XYZ file of C-alpha atoms in Angstrom:
351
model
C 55.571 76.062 -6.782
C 52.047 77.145 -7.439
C 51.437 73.235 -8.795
C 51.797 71.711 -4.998
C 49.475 74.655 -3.451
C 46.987 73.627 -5.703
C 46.954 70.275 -5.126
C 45.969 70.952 -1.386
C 43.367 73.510 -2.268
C 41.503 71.258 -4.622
C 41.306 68.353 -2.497
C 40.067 70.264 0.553
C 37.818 72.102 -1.606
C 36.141 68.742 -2.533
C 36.300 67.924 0.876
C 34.462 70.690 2.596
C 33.406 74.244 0.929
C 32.315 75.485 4.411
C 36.286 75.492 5.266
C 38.005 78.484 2.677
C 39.471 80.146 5.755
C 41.391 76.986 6.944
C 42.030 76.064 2.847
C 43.756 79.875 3.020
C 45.865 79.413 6.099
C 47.403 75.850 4.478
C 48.062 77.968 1.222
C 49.920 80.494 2.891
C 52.300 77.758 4.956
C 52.808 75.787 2.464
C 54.092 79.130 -0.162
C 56.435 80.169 2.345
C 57.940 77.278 3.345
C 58.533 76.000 -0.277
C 60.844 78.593 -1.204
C 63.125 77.416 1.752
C 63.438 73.709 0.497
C 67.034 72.271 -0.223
C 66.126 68.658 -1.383
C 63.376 66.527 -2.847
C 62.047 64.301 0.427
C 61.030 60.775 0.027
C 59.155 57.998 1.529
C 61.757 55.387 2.647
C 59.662 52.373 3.252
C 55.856 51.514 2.386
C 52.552 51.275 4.791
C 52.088 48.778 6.265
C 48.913 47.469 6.012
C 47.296 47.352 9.668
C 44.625 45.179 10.897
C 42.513 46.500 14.239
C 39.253 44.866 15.955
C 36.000 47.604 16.342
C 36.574 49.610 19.634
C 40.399 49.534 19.530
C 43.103 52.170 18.278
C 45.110 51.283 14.323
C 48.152 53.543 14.126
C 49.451 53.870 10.719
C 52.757 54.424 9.915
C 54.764 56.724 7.114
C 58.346 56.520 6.959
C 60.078 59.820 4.866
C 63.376 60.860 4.692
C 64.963 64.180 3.994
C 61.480 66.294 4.623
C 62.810 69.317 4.633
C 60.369 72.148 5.046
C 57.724 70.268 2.766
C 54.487 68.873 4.677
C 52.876 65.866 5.079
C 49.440 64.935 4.772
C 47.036 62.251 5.393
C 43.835 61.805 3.341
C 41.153 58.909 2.681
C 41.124 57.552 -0.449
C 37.914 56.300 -0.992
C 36.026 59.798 0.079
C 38.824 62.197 -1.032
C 38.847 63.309 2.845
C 41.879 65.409 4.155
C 42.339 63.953 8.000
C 45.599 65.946 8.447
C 47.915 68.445 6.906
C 51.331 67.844 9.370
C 50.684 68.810 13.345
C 47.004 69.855 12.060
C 44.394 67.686 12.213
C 42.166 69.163 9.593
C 39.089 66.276 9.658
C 36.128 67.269 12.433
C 36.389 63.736 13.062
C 37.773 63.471 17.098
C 38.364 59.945 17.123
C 41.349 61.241 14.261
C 45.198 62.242 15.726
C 48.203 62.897 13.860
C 52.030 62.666 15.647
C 55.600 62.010 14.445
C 58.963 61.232 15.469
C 61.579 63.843 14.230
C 59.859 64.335 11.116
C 60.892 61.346 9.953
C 58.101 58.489 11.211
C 54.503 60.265 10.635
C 51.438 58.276 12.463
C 48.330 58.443 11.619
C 45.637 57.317 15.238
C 42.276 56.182 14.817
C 40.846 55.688 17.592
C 37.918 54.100 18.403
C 37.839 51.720 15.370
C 34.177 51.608 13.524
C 33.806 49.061 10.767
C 33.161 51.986 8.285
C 37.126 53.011 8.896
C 37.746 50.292 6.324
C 39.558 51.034 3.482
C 42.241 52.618 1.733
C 44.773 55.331 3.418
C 47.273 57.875 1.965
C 50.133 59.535 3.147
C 51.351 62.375 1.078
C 54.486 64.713 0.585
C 53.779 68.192 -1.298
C 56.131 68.143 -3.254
C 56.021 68.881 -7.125
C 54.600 66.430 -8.583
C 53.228 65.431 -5.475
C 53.865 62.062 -3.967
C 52.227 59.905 -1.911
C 51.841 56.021 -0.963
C 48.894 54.135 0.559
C 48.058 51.896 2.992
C 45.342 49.417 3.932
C 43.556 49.734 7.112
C 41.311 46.187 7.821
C 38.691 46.026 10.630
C 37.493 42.805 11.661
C 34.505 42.869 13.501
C 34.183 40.028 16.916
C 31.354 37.392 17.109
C 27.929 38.815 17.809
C 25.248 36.052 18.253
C 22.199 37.621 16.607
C 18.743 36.842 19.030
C 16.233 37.108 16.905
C 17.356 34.457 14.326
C 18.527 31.883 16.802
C 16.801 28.855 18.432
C 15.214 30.043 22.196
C 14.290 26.984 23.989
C 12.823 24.078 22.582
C 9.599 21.567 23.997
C 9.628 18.375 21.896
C 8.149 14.920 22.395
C 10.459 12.344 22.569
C 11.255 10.380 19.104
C 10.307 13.847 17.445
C 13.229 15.805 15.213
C 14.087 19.141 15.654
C 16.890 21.472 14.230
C 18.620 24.157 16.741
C 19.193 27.530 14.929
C 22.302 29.577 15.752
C 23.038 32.947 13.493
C 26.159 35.325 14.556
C 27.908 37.959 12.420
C 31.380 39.754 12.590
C 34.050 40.128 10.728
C 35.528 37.806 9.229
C 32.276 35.296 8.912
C 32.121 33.491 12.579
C 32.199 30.016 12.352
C 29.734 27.887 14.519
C 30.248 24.914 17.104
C 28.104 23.169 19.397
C 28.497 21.493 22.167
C 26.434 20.224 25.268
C 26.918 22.194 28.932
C 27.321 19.183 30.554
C 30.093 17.957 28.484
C 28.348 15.064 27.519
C 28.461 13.923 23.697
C 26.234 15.506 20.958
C 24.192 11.955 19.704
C 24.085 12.675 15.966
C 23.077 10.503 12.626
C 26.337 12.474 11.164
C 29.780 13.023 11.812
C 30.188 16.393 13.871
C 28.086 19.116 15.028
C 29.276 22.563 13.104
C 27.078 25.023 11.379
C 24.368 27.238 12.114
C 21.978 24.553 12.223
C 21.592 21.330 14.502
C 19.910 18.961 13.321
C 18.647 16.394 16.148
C 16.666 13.353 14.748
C 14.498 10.854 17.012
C 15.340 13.097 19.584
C 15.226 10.418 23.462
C 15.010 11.965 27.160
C 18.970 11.244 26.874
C 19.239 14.152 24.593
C 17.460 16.574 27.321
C 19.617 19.554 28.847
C 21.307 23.108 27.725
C 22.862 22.904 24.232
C 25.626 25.934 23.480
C 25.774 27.497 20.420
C 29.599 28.991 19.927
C 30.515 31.433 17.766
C 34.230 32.598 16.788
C 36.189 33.832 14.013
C 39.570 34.301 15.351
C 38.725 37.833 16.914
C 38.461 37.919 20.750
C 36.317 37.085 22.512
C 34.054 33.919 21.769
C 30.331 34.079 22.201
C 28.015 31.532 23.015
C 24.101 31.365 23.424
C 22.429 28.560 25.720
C 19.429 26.452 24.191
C 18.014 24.042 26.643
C 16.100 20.828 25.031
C 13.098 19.700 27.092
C 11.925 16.313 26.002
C 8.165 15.679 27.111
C 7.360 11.983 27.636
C 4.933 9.240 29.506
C 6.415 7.763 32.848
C 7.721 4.596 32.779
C 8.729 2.553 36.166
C 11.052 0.302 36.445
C 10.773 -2.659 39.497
C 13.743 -4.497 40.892
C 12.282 -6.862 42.779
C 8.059 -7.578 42.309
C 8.247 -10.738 45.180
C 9.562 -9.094 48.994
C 9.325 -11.639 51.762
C 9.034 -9.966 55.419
C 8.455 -11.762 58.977
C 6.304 -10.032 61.229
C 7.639 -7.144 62.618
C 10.429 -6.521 60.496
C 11.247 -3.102 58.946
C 10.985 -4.157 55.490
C 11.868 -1.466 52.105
C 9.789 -1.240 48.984
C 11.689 0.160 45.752
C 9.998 1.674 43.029
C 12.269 4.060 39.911
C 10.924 5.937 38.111
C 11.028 8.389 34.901
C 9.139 10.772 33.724
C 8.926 14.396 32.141
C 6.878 16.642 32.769
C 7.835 15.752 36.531
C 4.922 13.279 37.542
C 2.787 12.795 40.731
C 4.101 9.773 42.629
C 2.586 7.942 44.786
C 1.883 4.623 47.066
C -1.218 2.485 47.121
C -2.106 -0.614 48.605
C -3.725 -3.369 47.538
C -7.550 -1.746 48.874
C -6.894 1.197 46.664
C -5.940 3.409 49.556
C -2.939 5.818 49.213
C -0.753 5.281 51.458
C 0.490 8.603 53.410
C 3.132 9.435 55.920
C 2.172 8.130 59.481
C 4.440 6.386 62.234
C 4.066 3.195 60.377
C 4.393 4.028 56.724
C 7.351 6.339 55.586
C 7.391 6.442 51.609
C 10.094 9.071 50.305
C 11.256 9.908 46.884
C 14.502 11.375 45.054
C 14.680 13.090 41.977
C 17.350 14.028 39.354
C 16.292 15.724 36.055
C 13.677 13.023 34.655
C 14.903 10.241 37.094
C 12.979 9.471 40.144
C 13.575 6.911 43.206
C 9.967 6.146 45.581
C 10.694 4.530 48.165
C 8.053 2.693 51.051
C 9.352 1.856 54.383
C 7.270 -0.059 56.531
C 8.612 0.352 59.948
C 6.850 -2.694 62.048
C 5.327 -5.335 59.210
C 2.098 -6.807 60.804
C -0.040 -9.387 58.875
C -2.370 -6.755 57.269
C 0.432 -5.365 55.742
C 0.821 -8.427 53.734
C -0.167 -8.107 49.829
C 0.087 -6.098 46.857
C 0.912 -2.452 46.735
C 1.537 -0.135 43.699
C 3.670 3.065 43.149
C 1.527 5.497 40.583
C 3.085 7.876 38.347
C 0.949 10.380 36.579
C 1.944 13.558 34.308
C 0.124 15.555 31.397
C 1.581 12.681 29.087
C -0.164 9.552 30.540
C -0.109 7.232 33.816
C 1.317 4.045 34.773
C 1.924 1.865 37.924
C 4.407 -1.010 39.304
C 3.220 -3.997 41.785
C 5.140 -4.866 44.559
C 4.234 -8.385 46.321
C 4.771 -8.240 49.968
C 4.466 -11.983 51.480
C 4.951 -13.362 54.563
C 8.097 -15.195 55.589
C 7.503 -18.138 58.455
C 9.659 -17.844 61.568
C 12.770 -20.273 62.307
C 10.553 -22.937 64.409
C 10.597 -25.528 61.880
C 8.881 -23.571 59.038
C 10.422 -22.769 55.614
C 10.248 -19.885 53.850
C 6.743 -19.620 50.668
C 7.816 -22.226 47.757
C 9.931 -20.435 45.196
C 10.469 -17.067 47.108
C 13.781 -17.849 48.575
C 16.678 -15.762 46.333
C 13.679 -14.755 44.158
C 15.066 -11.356 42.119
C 12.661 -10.707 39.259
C 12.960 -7.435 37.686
C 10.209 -5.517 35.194
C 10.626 -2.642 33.215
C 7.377 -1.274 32.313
């Protein structure tokens, strides 16, 4: 029997020359129970091959019939590393466990998956010749979205291009979507938006707002990584109606929309060139949403110097521009008609 002690004592002696006292104490089992042996043992099904994510626990699994007194063993193939020699575990590696079930089903735990577990396992009987059968442990490795090669956010000016960067690893290869936050549609000159770059061409204020970057590969969970677009541009206002007829003392409402980005300075002046500020007979008020703005004037009693031409101003970093409002007077109901051509009058600019 001297063949299946020396198996043992050559691998371990590859494996660690620090360990001759544990080496001796495996000898010495292994001599004594070998004369006791009746029948040759014998694996009665193969590995089979186990595939674990990083963090979690792979239990592999060797299936041997009529053991006997002989021992089992399980080693690394691709370092010639004992882990365990039956109830022993022999490797200093704690995240390693051995159990079984009657002698028959022999697991091998690894706890605590790293991606360097990969590889090849064996499970061996010391018998004479010795035999043994392998198995395949595979780690994959979830989605990581790597920082420092993807896009942070992004200042363009509008009509510009620009390409969105998004780099992950794991195990296998993560694949990459994108999609906007707000649901909306991603407006490309191609069909779909996969890949580690997206490629945005005459980018418009439309196109402003968080982008996600999603990376998966089939291993739990999904990542994603939030790039928001800014689009710089000019304002622009946009005028429903330029003519508004008022009689005197009406409450009458001046419109003005507006859009801009970097948000602008808004504000009312009338036809002097004075800018026109909140008092008890002037109440101009403005809503915004993203790059979209709504000024309104209210004038609460209209008296004839109120009559004539007023602007709303929009300013930013970008430029300036400015919409007219006519305010004319509309005769009273004794016998007077309203200023030729203002009646139904609902011109619209876009400027």
């Amino acid at each position: 029997m001297h063949g299946r002690e020396s198996k043992y004592a050559y691998t371990m002696r590859h494996l660690n020359s620090r360990a001759r006292h544990s080496v001796v104490i495996v000898i010495v089992t292994i001599r004594e129970s070998a004369h006791v042996h009746l029948e040759s043992p014998s694996f009665s099904a193969p590995i089979t091959n186990v595939t674990a994510a990083v963090g979690r626990e792979a239990i592999l699994t060797c299936l041997v019939q009529d053991l006997g007194n002989f021992k089992v063993a399980w080693l690394r193939v691709d370092t010639q590393t004992i882990l365990t020699i039956h109830n022993h575990v022999i490797t200093k590696n704690h995240r390693i466990g051995v159990t079984h079930s009657e002698h028959k089903t022999w697991f091998l735990h690894i706890r605590e998956i790293k991606a360097t577990d990969k590889g090849w396992y064996m499970c061996q009987i010391n018998t004479d010749p010795m035999k043994s059968q392998v198995g395949y442990l595979d780690v994959v490795v979830p989605p990581d979205i790597l920082d420092y090669a993807t896009s942070t956010d992004v200042v363009i000016r509008e009509g510009s291009n620009v390409n969105l960067h998004c780099v992950a690893k794991g195990f296998p290869t993560p694949s990459i979507m994108w999609k906007r936050e707000t649901g909306e549609m991603i407006k490309l000159d191609f069909a779909g938006a996969e890949g580690s770059v997206l490629n945005l061409t005459r980018v418009s204020r439309q196109q402003m707002g968080p982008y996600l970057c999603i990376a998966s590969n089939g291993v739990p969970p999904s990542v994603s990584k939030r790039i928001m677009l800014i689009v710089h541009f000019p304002p622009m206002v946009w005028i429903k109606n330029q003519l508004v007829g008022a009689y005197e003392g009406q409450q009458v409402t001046l419109e003005c929309h507006l859009e801009a980005f970097p948000k602008s300075i808004n504000y009312w002046i009338n036809e002097r060139g004075e800018i026109i500020s909140q008092s008890s007979e002037y109440d101009p008020t403005q809503k915004s949403h993203n790059y979209k703005i709504y000024m309104k004037l209210k004038i609460e009693h209209v008296m004839q110097s109120d009559y004539g031409k007023y602007k709303c101003i929009a300013k930013n970093a970008l430029g300036e521009t400015d919409g007219t409002i006519q305010l004319f007077c509309k005769y009273t109901k004794a016998g007077f008609r309203d200023l030729p051509g203002s009646k139904g009058i609902d011109d619209s600019l876009f400027l």
